[in-house]
C-alpha cells in the first residue's frame, strides 16, 4: 500500500481537540481528578520515560530493559494515583499547592483512523508549593485522541520532560 | 572546632544540634572529613560493562568520571582538565575513546593520560611534560562484588575493612544468587532542599515514619502485610524486624519474613515465585538466617556516609551534597542477574512507581526533609536541639546476626549510631583517630551455620 500524505483534519476537529486540551488542563488545575479520569480512554497509556544526557556521537547501546520511567500508567494505575491523592493522607498536598498549567504549540494531525488524531503540544506547569518556592516545569507531549460518541478521549500520551534533574521534591501532578 | 563538634551530638541521649543541618562551616568540614575521607560509592560494574564505558558522578562536590579500562579494570579521575580546570566530560554516561576538553582542545585517553595538546610544538616549543598533566586519579578505587567505591584518603582502611560486618547484609543482594547483581535503567535525579544527613537518617533507621508519612501510598498499593507496620501508625509489632547498627557506622533495618520486600508491588506473584524457586539455593549459599528470613524481606542497608540500598523494594540511592541545605538524590533499580527478564522488567517498573521521581512513596518524603532543614536555619531554631531518643538502651546481641541490635523496624537506634559515626569522623584529624568497631561480629563459621 502506498503512503499518501493525509489531509489535515477538519477545522471542527482541530477546535474540539484543542478545547479538550484546555479543558483537561483546567480540570487538573482545579483538582477535579474524577473529571480528568473521565476524559481518558479505557485503554489509555500515559508515559514519561527517563533519559540521560549523552554526547551526540555516543556509541553505547540502549539498556536492554529500557531507560526506566517516571510514569508508565494505564487507567488502573492512574486511578491508584488519584486514590492516593484523594486519601486525605498526602500531607504534601495539604494545604493545596498552587498549580497552573498552560497548554501551547498545539498541532492536530490526521491519522489513518477516522476517529483518531495525533496531537503535539507543550505544557508549562507553574507550581507554587507549600514550601514557599515556585518551580516551572516544562514538557512536550505527543498524544493520541479518539472521538467516542460526542467526546474526545485521551488514548495515549508520551511526555518528554525538559529537566535532566527534577527541580522539585515530588511529582504529585499530572502533565 | 572539635570542642564544638563534641557538643553538637550526644549519642547517649540521642541529641543533635540543629546547626549540623544548616551551618556552612560544619558543611565545609564534612566535605573534608567525611566525603574527603570515607569510601564513597562510584558506580556498579554493570553500569560500565565495556572498555571505554564511562559514568559521571560526584564525590562530595567533586565531579568525577569513572571509566572502564581496556584490561577490564576501573579507574576514576577528577572530571577537570589539568590545563585550566575546565570540566572535560559533560555527558552523564556513554562510551568514548578519548575525552577532549572544550576550552583549548587537550585530549585525555581513558587511562587518564594526556594524549594530545594542540600546537604542542609551535606554542609550547615541545617543552610541555605531558606525563605531569594526566587527569588526577581518585586516590583509591576498589570493588566489592560489583559495587565500585573510591576514596581520597591514602590512609583509609581497605574497602573490605571499611565495610566490615555490613558485608553480611550486602551479600544478601550481591551474593545471594550465583549470577550476582546489576543496576537497571537511567539515573533518576532529583534536587531536594535538604541537608544530606536527613534522608540518610530517614532510610537508615526511621521505620517510625512509614505508617504515617506514607499512609496515603500504603493505603493505595500495599498488597500484603508489611511486618509490624500499619497504615496511620495505629499499631506496631516489634518482633518481626531488626534495627542493626554498630558496624563501623553502617546500618541495616531488616524484616525477617523473607517476602515483605515485595509488599508494595501491586502484583508480587512473579517475584514471589522467583523467591520460592531459588530459596534453597540462597540458603545453601548464605545459610538459614539470611536465606530464609532476610532474602526477599524488606531490608534497608546504609553504607556510611551516603549510600542506601533496599533489596526487596529494590531501590539503590546515593545522595550528593550541594551545600549545607541542598542535595541531588540519584536512584536506580536493583536486580539479580539470575532473575528472568520479565521479573527484572517488573522490578524496574515497580521501583519507578514506588520510589521513582513520581514515586508513590518517595513523593511523601521530600517535603518533610526539606522542612526539617529549613526549620534549622532560623536564628532561634539553629540554637535548638532535636532528638532520636526512641528505645534508648534497648539493644544487644541477636543469635545469628552481627551488630548491636534493637528489636523492630520502629526504633531510633540506628539513627543514634549514624550520628555517632558522623561525630567520630568530624572530630578525627586523620583516619588513625577514627575508631573501628564491628560489635558482636560473627565468625565465618557462625555466619554460615546461622
Ligand atoms: S582548560 Fe582544558 S584545554 Fe585548556
Ligand atoms: Fe519515607
Coordinates of C-alpha atoms and ligand atoms in Angstrom, one line a residue:
Chain A
X1 CA 0.0 0.0 0.0
X2 CA 1.4 3.4 -0.9
X3 CA 1.7 6.0 1.8
X4 CA -0.2 9.1 0.7
X5 CA 0.0 12.3 2.7
X6 CA -3.0 12.6 4.9
X7 CA -5.3 15.6 4.5
X8 CA -5.4 17.8 7.6
X9 CA -8.3 17.1 9.9
X10 CA -11.5 19.3 9.6
X11 CA -11.3 22.6 11.4
X12 CA -14.1 21.5 13.8
X13 CA -12.0 18.6 14.9
X14 CA -9.0 20.8 15.5
X15 CA -11.1 23.2 17.5
X16 CA -12.7 20.4 19.5
X17 CA -9.4 18.7 20.3
X18 CA -7.7 21.9 21.2
X19 CA -10.6 22.7 23.5
X20 CA -10.3 19.3 25.1
X21 CA -6.6 20.0 25.9
X22 CA -7.6 23.3 27.6
X23 CA -10.4 21.7 29.5
X24 CA -8.1 18.9 30.6
X25 CA -5.6 21.4 32.0
X26 CA -8.4 23.3 33.8
X27 CA -9.8 20.2 35.4
X28 CA -6.3 19.2 36.7
X29 CA -5.6 22.7 37.9
X30 CA -8.9 22.6 39.8
X31 CA -8.1 19.1 41.2
X32 CA -11.2 17.7 39.6
X33 CA -9.4 14.4 39.2
X34 CA -12.5 12.3 38.6
X35 CA -13.5 14.7 35.8
X36 CA -10.0 14.2 34.4
X37 CA -10.2 10.4 34.6
X38 CA -13.5 10.6 32.7
X39 CA -11.6 12.2 29.8
X40 CA -9.3 9.2 29.4
X41 CA -10.0 6.2 27.2
X42 CA -10.3 2.8 28.8
X43 CA -7.1 1.6 27.2
X44 CA -5.2 4.8 27.9
X45 CA -1.4 4.7 28.0
X46 CA 0.3 7.6 29.9
X47 CA 4.1 7.5 29.7
X48 CA 7.1 9.6 30.7
X49 CA 10.5 7.9 30.1
X50 CA 13.7 8.6 31.9
X51 CA 16.6 9.8 29.8
X52 CA 20.3 10.8 30.2
X53 CA 22.4 13.5 28.7
X54 CA 24.7 11.9 26.1
X55 CA 27.2 13.1 23.6
X56 CA 25.6 13.3 20.1
X57 CA 28.2 10.8 18.8
X58 CA 28.0 8.4 21.7
X59 CA 28.2 4.8 20.6
X60 CA 26.9 3.0 23.7
X61 CA 23.8 0.8 23.1
X62 CA 20.5 1.4 24.8
X63 CA 19.8 -0.6 28.1
X64 CA 18.2 -4.0 27.3
X65 CA 15.3 -3.3 29.7
X66 CA 14.9 0.4 28.6
X67 CA 15.7 3.6 30.4
X68 CA 13.0 3.2 33.1
X69 CA 10.1 5.6 33.5
X70 CA 8.7 8.4 35.6
X71 CA 5.1 7.4 34.5
X72 CA 4.1 4.2 32.8
X73 CA 0.4 4.1 33.6
X74 CA -2.8 2.5 32.4
X75 CA -6.2 3.6 33.6
X76 CA -5.9 1.4 36.7
X77 CA -2.6 2.8 37.7
X78 CA -3.8 6.4 37.2
X79 CA -6.8 5.6 39.3
X80 CA -4.5 4.3 42.0
X81 CA -2.5 7.6 41.9
X82 CA -5.7 9.5 42.1
X83 CA -6.9 7.3 45.1
X84 CA -3.6 8.1 46.9
X85 CA -4.1 11.9 46.2
X86 CA -7.7 11.7 47.5
X87 CA -6.8 9.5 50.5
X88 CA -6.5 12.6 52.8
X89 CA -3.1 11.3 53.8
X90 CA -0.9 13.0 51.3
X91 CA 0.4 15.7 53.5
X92 CA 2.5 17.4 50.8
X93 CA -0.8 18.5 49.1
X94 CA -2.5 20.0 52.2
X95 CA -2.9 22.9 52.1
X96 CA -3.1 22.7 48.4
X97 CA -0.2 23.8 46.2
X98 CA -1.0 26.5 43.6
X99 CA -0.6 24.8 40.2
X100 CA -1.4 26.3 36.9
X101 CA -0.9 24.7 33.5
X102 CA -0.5 26.5 30.2
X103 CA -1.0 24.4 27.0
X104 CA 0.6 25.7 23.9
X105 CA 2.1 24.9 20.5
X106 CA -0.9 22.7 19.7
X107 CA -0.8 20.8 16.4
X108 CA -3.6 18.4 15.5
X109 CA -2.7 15.9 12.8
X110 CA -4.8 13.3 11.0
X111 CA -4.1 9.6 11.4
X112 CA -5.2 6.6 9.3
X113 CA -8.1 6.1 11.6
X114 CA -11.0 8.4 11.0
X115 CA -11.8 8.8 14.7
X116 CA -8.3 9.4 15.9
X117 CA -5.9 12.4 15.8
X118 CA -2.2 12.7 16.7
X119 CA -1.7 15.9 18.8
X120 CA 1.6 17.6 19.7
X121 CA 1.6 20.2 22.5
X122 CA 3.7 21.9 25.0
X123 CA 2.8 22.1 28.7
X124 CA 4.2 24.6 31.1
X125 CA 3.4 23.8 34.7
X126 CA 3.7 26.5 37.4
X127 CA 3.9 25.1 40.9
X128 CA 3.9 27.4 43.8
X129 CA 4.5 24.8 46.6
X130 CA 3.6 24.8 50.3
X131 CA 7.3 25.2 50.9
X132 CA 7.1 28.7 49.6
X133 CA 9.1 28.1 46.4
X134 CA 7.9 28.2 42.9
X135 CA 9.0 25.8 40.1
X136 CA 8.3 25.9 36.5
X137 CA 8.3 22.6 34.8
X138 CA 8.0 22.3 31.0
X139 CA 7.2 19.2 29.0
X140 CA 6.5 18.2 25.4
X141 CA 3.6 15.9 24.8
X142 CA 2.6 13.7 21.9
X143 CA -1.0 12.4 22.3
X144 CA -3.4 10.2 20.6
X145 CA -7.0 11.5 21.0
X146 CA -10.0 9.4 20.0
X147 CA -13.6 10.5 19.4
X148 CA -16.1 8.4 21.2
X149 CA -19.7 9.5 20.9
X150 CA -19.7 13.2 21.4
X151 CA -16.5 13.4 23.4
X152 CA -12.8 13.3 22.6
X153 CA -10.9 11.0 24.9
X154 CA -7.2 10.8 25.5
X155 CA -6.0 7.4 24.3
X156 CA -2.2 7.8 24.6
X157 CA 0.3 10.3 25.9
X158 CA 4.0 10.3 25.6
X159 CA 5.6 13.0 27.7
X160 CA 9.1 14.4 27.4
X161 CA 10.2 16.3 30.5
X162 CA 12.7 19.1 29.9
X163 CA 14.7 18.7 33.0
X164 CA 17.7 16.4 33.5
X165 CA 17.4 16.8 37.3
X166 CA 13.9 17.1 38.6
X167 CA 13.9 20.5 40.3
X168 CA 11.1 19.6 42.7
X169 CA 10.6 17.3 45.6
X170 CA 7.7 15.4 44.1
X171 CA 5.6 14.9 41.1
X172 CA 2.2 14.7 42.7
X173 CA 0.8 16.3 39.5
X174 CA -0.1 15.1 36.0
X175 CA 1.2 16.5 32.8
Chain B
X1 CA 36.2 23.3 66.1
X2 CA 36.5 19.9 67.8
X3 CA 35.1 21.1 71.1
X4 CA 32.2 22.4 69.2
X5 CA 31.7 19.1 67.4
X6 CA 31.8 17.3 70.7
X7 CA 28.8 19.4 71.8
X8 CA 26.8 19.0 68.6
X9 CA 25.8 15.4 69.0
X10 CA 25.3 13.2 72.1
X11 CA 24.6 9.6 71.1
X12 CA 23.9 8.5 74.6
X13 CA 20.8 10.7 74.8
X14 CA 20.1 10.8 71.1
X15 CA 20.6 14.6 70.8
X16 CA 21.7 16.5 67.8
X17 CA 22.2 20.3 67.5
X18 CA 20.1 21.6 64.6
X19 CA 23.1 23.6 63.4
X20 CA 24.5 20.5 61.9
X21 CA 21.8 20.7 59.2
X22 CA 22.4 24.2 58.1
X23 CA 25.8 25.6 59.1
X24 CA 28.2 26.4 56.3
X25 CA 31.3 25.8 58.5
X26 CA 30.2 22.4 59.5
X27 CA 29.4 21.6 55.9
X28 CA 32.9 22.6 54.8
X29 CA 34.4 20.3 57.5
X30 CA 32.1 17.4 56.3
X31 CA 33.5 17.8 52.8
X32 CA 36.9 17.3 54.2
X33 CA 36.5 14.8 57.0
X34 CA 33.6 12.7 55.7
X35 CA 33.5 13.0 51.9
X36 CA 37.2 13.5 51.6
X37 CA 38.0 10.5 53.8
X38 CA 35.3 7.8 53.5
X39 CA 34.9 5.3 50.8
X40 CA 32.2 6.7 48.5
X41 CA 30.1 4.7 46.0
X42 CA 31.0 5.5 42.4
X43 CA 29.3 3.0 40.1
X44 CA 28.1 -0.6 39.8
X45 CA 30.2 -2.6 37.4
X46 CA 27.0 -3.4 35.4
X47 CA 26.7 0.3 34.5
X48 CA 30.0 0.4 32.6
X49 CA 30.4 -3.2 31.2
X50 CA 32.7 -2.5 28.2
X51 CA 36.1 -0.9 27.7
X52 CA 35.7 2.9 27.2
X53 CA 32.3 2.9 29.0
X54 CA 32.2 5.8 31.5
X55 CA 29.9 7.2 34.1
X56 CA 30.0 10.7 35.7
X57 CA 29.3 11.1 39.4
X58 CA 30.3 13.1 42.4
X59 CA 32.5 12.5 45.5
X60 CA 31.2 15.2 47.8
X61 CA 31.1 18.2 45.5
X62 CA 33.9 17.0 43.3
X63 CA 32.9 16.0 39.8
X64 CA 34.3 12.6 39.0
X65 CA 34.4 10.4 35.9
X66 CA 34.6 6.6 36.2
X67 CA 36.0 4.7 33.2
X68 CA 36.2 1.0 32.3
X69 CA 39.8 0.3 31.0
X70 CA 40.9 -1.9 28.1
X71 CA 42.1 -4.6 30.6
X72 CA 38.6 -4.6 32.3
X73 CA 39.8 -2.7 35.4
X74 CA 38.1 0.5 36.5
X75 CA 39.8 3.9 37.1
X76 CA 38.3 7.1 38.3
X77 CA 39.5 10.7 37.8
X78 CA 38.5 14.2 38.7
X79 CA 36.4 15.5 35.8
X80 CA 38.6 18.5 35.4
X81 CA 41.1 19.5 32.8
X82 CA 44.7 19.8 34.0
X83 CA 45.3 22.8 31.8
X84 CA 42.9 25.4 33.2
X85 CA 40.5 23.3 35.1
X86 CA 37.5 23.1 32.7
X87 CA 35.1 20.2 33.0
X88 CA 36.2 17.7 30.4
X89 CA 33.1 15.5 30.2
X90 CA 29.6 17.0 30.1
X91 CA 27.6 13.8 29.4
X92 CA 26.1 11.7 32.1
X93 CA 27.4 8.4 30.7
X94 CA 28.5 6.8 27.5
X95 CA 31.4 5.2 25.7
X96 CA 34.4 7.1 24.5
X97 CA 37.9 6.6 23.0
X98 CA 39.1 9.9 24.4
X99 CA 37.9 12.9 26.3
X100 CA 38.6 16.2 24.7
X101 CA 38.4 19.5 26.6
X102 CA 36.2 22.1 25.0
X103 CA 38.4 25.0 26.0
X104 CA 41.7 24.6 24.3
X105 CA 41.4 21.0 23.0
X106 CA 43.6 19.0 25.3
X107 CA 42.6 15.4 25.0
X108 CA 42.9 12.6 27.5
X109 CA 42.8 8.8 26.9
X110 CA 40.6 6.6 29.1
X111 CA 43.5 5.7 31.3
X112 CA 43.9 9.4 32.2
X113 CA 47.0 10.1 30.1
X114 CA 47.3 13.5 28.4
X115 CA 47.2 12.2 24.8
X116 CA 47.0 15.3 22.7
X117 CA 47.8 19.0 23.0
X118 CA 47.0 21.4 20.1
X119 CA 50.0 23.4 18.9
X120 CA 52.3 21.4 21.2
X121 CA 55.5 22.1 19.3
X122 CA 54.6 25.5 17.9
X123 CA 53.2 27.2 21.1
X124 CA 54.8 25.1 23.9
X125 CA 58.0 24.7 21.9
X126 CA 57.8 21.0 22.7
X127 CA 58.7 21.7 26.3
X128 CA 55.4 20.5 28.0
X129 CA 56.0 17.4 30.0
X130 CA 52.7 15.6 29.2
X131 CA 53.4 12.9 31.9
X132 CA 52.9 15.6 34.5
X133 CA 49.5 16.6 33.2
X134 CA 47.4 13.4 33.2
X135 CA 44.0 13.5 34.7
X136 CA 44.0 13.5 38.5
X137 CA 43.2 10.0 39.7
X138 CA 40.9 9.2 42.6
X139 CA 43.5 8.0 45.3
X140 CA 42.0 4.6 45.7
X141 CA 39.4 2.7 43.8
X142 CA 38.2 -0.7 44.9
X143 CA 35.3 -3.1 44.2
X144 CA 33.2 -5.2 46.5
X145 CA 31.1 -7.8 44.4
X146 CA 30.1 -5.3 41.8
X147 CA 30.0 -2.1 43.9
X148 CA 32.8 0.2 43.0
X149 CA 33.9 2.7 45.6
X150 CA 36.5 5.5 45.6
X151 CA 38.4 7.1 48.4
X152 CA 40.6 10.2 48.5
X153 CA 42.5 9.3 51.7
X154 CA 45.6 7.2 51.2
X155 CA 45.5 6.2 54.9
X156 CA 42.0 4.8 54.9
X157 CA 41.4 1.2 55.8
X158 CA 40.8 -1.2 52.9
X159 CA 37.3 -1.2 51.4
X160 CA 36.9 -4.6 52.8
X161 CA 37.6 -3.4 56.4
X162 CA 35.7 -0.3 55.9
X163 CA 32.5 -2.2 55.0
X164 CA 33.2 -4.6 57.9
X165 CA 30.1 -6.6 59.1
X166 CA 27.8 -4.7 56.7
X167 CA 29.1 -7.2 54.1
X168 CA 27.0 -9.8 55.9
X169 CA 23.9 -7.9 54.8
X170 CA 25.3 -6.6 51.5
X171 CA 25.8 -10.2 50.4
X172 CA 22.0 -10.7 50.7
X173 CA 21.8 -8.8 47.4
X174 CA 25.3 -9.0 45.9
X175 CA 25.9 -12.7 46.5
X176 CA 22.6 -14.4 47.2
X177 CA 22.5 -15.9 43.7
X178 CA 25.5 -17.1 41.6
X179 CA 24.9 -14.6 38.8
X180 CA 25.4 -11.5 41.1
X181 CA 23.7 -8.2 40.8
X182 CA 23.0 -5.3 38.5
X183 CA 21.6 -1.8 38.5
X184 CA 18.9 -1.0 35.9
X185 CA 17.8 2.0 33.9
X186 CA 18.9 5.6 33.7
X187 CA 19.7 7.6 36.8
X188 CA 16.6 9.1 38.5
X189 CA 17.8 12.5 39.6
X190 CA 16.0 15.0 41.9
X191 CA 17.1 18.2 43.7
X192 CA 16.0 18.4 47.3
X193 CA 16.4 21.3 49.6
X194 CA 17.6 19.2 52.4
X195 CA 20.8 18.7 54.4
X196 CA 22.3 15.4 53.2
X197 CA 22.1 13.7 56.6
X198 CA 18.3 13.9 56.9
X199 CA 17.5 11.4 54.0
X200 CA 20.3 9.1 55.3
X201 CA 18.8 9.3 58.8
X202 CA 15.3 8.7 57.3
X203 CA 16.2 5.5 55.5
X204 CA 18.8 4.1 57.9
X205 CA 16.5 3.6 60.8
X206 CA 13.3 5.5 60.6
X207 CA 10.6 2.8 60.3
X208 CA 8.5 5.1 62.5
X209 CA 7.6 7.4 59.6
X210 CA 6.4 4.7 57.3
X211 CA 2.9 4.2 58.6
X212 CA 2.3 8.0 58.9
X213 CA 4.2 9.9 56.2
X214 CA 3.3 7.2 53.7
X215 CA -0.2 6.4 54.8
X216 CA -1.7 7.5 51.5
X217 CA 0.6 5.3 49.4
X218 CA 0.3 2.4 51.8
X219 CA -3.5 2.6 51.6
X220 CA -3.3 2.7 47.8
X221 CA -0.8 0.0 46.9
X222 CA 0.1 -2.3 49.8
X223 CA -0.5 -5.9 48.6
X224 CA 0.4 -7.7 51.8
X225 CA 1.0 -7.0 55.4
X226 CA 4.4 -5.4 55.9
X227 CA 5.8 -6.9 59.0
X228 CA 5.0 -4.9 62.1
X229 CA 3.7 -1.7 60.4
X230 CA 0.2 -0.4 59.8
X231 CA -1.4 2.5 58.0
X232 CA -1.7 5.6 60.1
X233 CA 0.7 4.3 62.7
X234 CA -2.2 2.7 64.5
X235 CA -0.2 -0.3 65.7
X236 CA 3.2 -1.8 65.6
X237 CA 4.7 -5.3 66.1
X238 CA 8.3 -5.2 67.1
X239 CA 9.0 -8.9 66.8
X240 CA 9.2 -9.2 63.1
X241 CA 12.2 -7.0 62.4
X242 CA 15.6 -5.7 63.5
X243 CA 17.4 -2.4 63.7
X244 CA 21.1 -3.3 63.3
X245 CA 23.9 -0.9 63.9
X246 CA 27.4 -0.7 65.4
X247 CA 29.1 -1.8 62.2
X248 CA 31.6 1.0 61.5
X249 CA 28.8 3.4 61.0
X250 CA 26.8 1.3 58.6
X251 CA 23.2 0.4 59.5
X252 CA 20.5 -2.1 58.5
X253 CA 16.8 -2.4 59.0
X254 CA 15.5 -5.8 58.3
X255 CA 12.2 -7.6 58.4
X256 CA 12.6 -11.3 58.9
X257 CA 9.8 -12.9 56.9
X258 CA 11.7 -13.5 53.6
X259 CA 8.9 -11.9 51.4
X260 CA 7.9 -8.4 52.7
X261 CA 10.3 -6.5 50.4
X262 CA 7.7 -7.0 47.8
X263 CA 4.8 -5.8 49.9
X264 CA 4.5 -2.7 47.8
X265 CA 4.2 -4.5 44.4
X266 CA 0.7 -4.3 43.0
X267 CA 1.3 -7.8 41.6
X268 CA 4.0 -9.6 43.6
X269 CA 3.3 -13.1 42.3
X270 CA 6.0 -13.5 39.7
X271 CA 8.6 -12.3 42.1
X272 CA 7.4 -14.4 45.0
X273 CA 7.6 -17.4 42.6
X274 CA 11.2 -16.5 41.8
X275 CA 12.0 -16.3 45.5
X276 CA 10.5 -19.6 46.3
X277 CA 12.1 -21.3 43.3
X278 CA 15.5 -20.2 44.4
X279 CA 15.1 -20.1 48.2
X280 CA 17.1 -23.3 48.7
X281 CA 20.0 -22.1 46.5
X282 CA 20.3 -19.0 48.6
X283 CA 20.0 -20.9 51.9
X284 CA 22.9 -23.1 50.6
X285 CA 25.0 -20.0 49.8
X286 CA 24.2 -17.7 52.7
X287 CA 22.8 -20.0 55.5
X288 CA 19.4 -20.4 57.0
X289 CA 19.0 -17.0 58.7
X290 CA 19.9 -14.9 55.6
X291 CA 18.5 -17.3 53.1
X292 CA 15.1 -17.9 54.7
X293 CA 14.5 -14.8 56.7
X294 CA 16.3 -11.9 55.1
X295 CA 16.5 -12.6 51.4
X296 CA 13.2 -11.2 50.0
X297 CA 12.3 -9.3 53.1
X298 CA 12.1 -5.6 53.5
X299 CA 15.8 -4.6 54.1
X300 CA 17.3 -1.2 54.3
X301 CA 21.1 -1.1 54.1
X302 CA 23.0 2.1 54.7
X303 CA 26.7 2.4 53.9
X304 CA 28.2 5.4 55.6
X305 CA 28.0 8.2 54.6
X306 CA 25.7 8.5 51.6
X307 CA 24.7 5.2 50.0
X308 CA 21.5 3.3 50.7
X309 CA 20.1 0.2 49.1
X310 CA 16.8 -1.6 49.7
X311 CA 16.9 -5.1 48.4
X312 CA 13.2 -6.1 48.1
X313 CA 11.9 -2.7 47.3
X314 CA 14.9 -2.7 45.0
X315 CA 16.0 0.8 45.0
X316 CA 19.6 1.9 45.2
X317 CA 20.4 5.5 46.0
X318 CA 23.2 8.0 46.5
X319 CA 22.9 11.5 47.9
X320 CA 25.3 14.1 46.6
X321 CA 25.6 17.1 48.8
X322 CA 25.3 20.5 47.1
X323 CA 25.9 22.9 50.0
X324 CA 24.6 22.5 53.6
X325 CA 20.9 22.7 52.6
X326 CA 20.7 21.0 49.2
X327 CA 21.3 17.6 47.7
X328 CA 20.9 15.8 44.4
X329 CA 19.3 12.4 45.0
X330 CA 20.2 9.7 42.5
X331 CA 18.3 6.5 42.3
X332 CA 18.4 3.2 40.3
X333 CA 16.6 -0.1 40.3
X334 CA 18.5 -3.1 41.6
X335 CA 18.1 -6.7 40.3
X336 CA 19.8 -10.1 40.5
X337 CA 21.2 -11.3 37.2
X338 CA 19.6 -14.7 37.7
X339 CA 16.1 -13.2 37.6
X340 CA 14.1 -13.9 34.5
X341 CA 13.9 -10.8 32.2
X342 CA 10.2 -10.4 32.9
X343 CA 11.0 -10.2 36.6
X344 CA 13.7 -7.6 36.1
X345 CA 11.4 -5.5 34.0
X346 CA 8.8 -5.7 36.7
X347 CA 11.3 -4.6 39.3
X348 CA 12.4 -1.6 37.2
X349 CA 8.8 -0.7 36.6
X350 CA 7.8 -1.0 40.3
X351 CA 10.8 0.8 41.6
X352 CA 9.9 3.7 39.4
X353 CA 6.3 3.5 40.6
X354 CA 7.1 3.5 44.3
X355 CA 10.4 5.2 44.7
X356 CA 11.0 7.0 41.4
X357 CA 10.6 10.7 40.5
X358 CA 6.9 10.3 40.6
X359 CA 7.1 7.5 43.2
X360 CA 4.0 7.0 45.3
X361 CA 6.2 6.7 48.4
X362 CA 9.1 8.8 47.5
X363 CA 6.9 11.8 46.9
X364 CA 5.9 11.8 50.5
X365 CA 9.4 12.3 51.9
X366 CA 10.9 15.3 50.1
X367 CA 8.8 18.0 51.8
X368 CA 9.4 16.6 55.3
X369 CA 13.2 16.5 54.8
X370 CA 13.2 20.0 53.3
X371 CA 11.1 21.4 56.1
X372 CA 13.3 19.8 58.8
X373 CA 16.3 21.6 57.1
X374 CA 14.5 24.9 56.8
X375 CA 13.5 24.8 60.4
X376 CA 17.2 24.6 61.3
X377 CA 18.1 27.8 59.6
X378 CA 16.4 30.4 61.7
X379 CA 18.2 32.4 64.3
X380 CA 16.3 30.7 67.1
X381 CA 15.9 27.2 65.5
X382 CA 19.6 27.0 64.8
X383 CA 20.2 27.1 68.6
X384 CA 17.8 24.3 69.3
X385 CA 18.3 20.5 69.5
X386 CA 16.4 17.6 68.1
X387 CA 16.3 14.1 69.4
X388 CA 16.4 10.5 68.2
X389 CA 15.8 9.0 71.6
X390 CA 13.2 6.3 70.9
X391 CA 14.1 3.0 72.6
X392 CA 17.3 4.2 74.2
X393 CA 19.4 1.5 75.7
X394 CA 17.3 -1.3 74.4
X395 CA 19.7 -3.2 72.2
X396 CA 22.0 -6.1 72.3
X397 CA 23.1 -9.3 70.6
X398 CA 20.7 -11.4 68.5
X399 CA 21.6 -15.0 67.6
X400 CA 22.7 -15.4 64.1
X401 CA 23.3 -11.7 63.3
X402 CA 26.3 -9.3 63.7
X403 CA 25.8 -5.9 65.2
X404 CA 24.2 -4.1 68.1
X405 CA 20.6 -4.8 67.5
X406 CA 17.3 -3.3 68.6
X407 CA 14.0 -5.1 68.0
X408 CA 11.6 -4.0 65.4
X409 CA 11.7 -1.6 62.4
X410 CA 10.3 1.2 64.6
X411 CA 13.2 2.5 66.7
X412 CA 15.7 5.3 66.6
X413 CA 18.6 3.0 67.5
X414 CA 20.2 3.2 64.0
X415 CA 20.0 6.9 63.8
X416 CA 22.0 7.3 67.0
X417 CA 24.7 5.2 65.6
X418 CA 24.7 7.2 62.4
X419 CA 25.2 10.5 64.3
X420 CA 27.8 8.8 66.5
X421 CA 29.8 7.9 63.4
X422 CA 29.3 11.3 61.9
X423 CA 30.8 12.8 65.1
X424 CA 33.7 10.3 65.2
X425 CA 34.7 11.3 61.7
X426 CA 34.2 15.0 62.3
X427 CA 36.4 15.0 65.4
X428 CA 39.2 13.0 64.0
X429 CA 42.1 14.8 62.4
X430 CA 43.2 11.6 60.5
X431 CA 41.9 8.1 59.8
X432 CA 44.1 6.8 62.6
X433 CA 41.9 8.6 65.1
X434 CA 38.6 7.1 63.7
X435 CA 37.6 4.1 65.8
X436 CA 36.8 0.8 64.1
X437 CA 34.1 -1.4 65.6
X438 CA 32.1 -4.4 64.5
X439 CA 30.0 -5.2 67.5
X440 CA 29.1 -8.8 68.0
X441 CA 30.9 -9.9 64.9
X442 CA 30.2 -13.5 63.8
X443 CA 32.9 -15.9 62.9
X444 CA 32.8 -17.2 59.4
X445 CA 31.5 -20.5 60.7
X446 CA 28.8 -18.9 62.7
X447 CA 27.7 -16.8 59.7
X448 CA 27.5 -19.9 57.5
X449 CA 25.6 -22.0 60.0
X450 CA 23.4 -19.2 61.3
Ligands
LIG1 S1 41.2 24.1 30.1 FE1 41.2 22.3 29.1 S2 42.4 22.6 27.3 FE2 42.6 24.4 28.4
LIG2 FE1 10.0 7.5 53.5

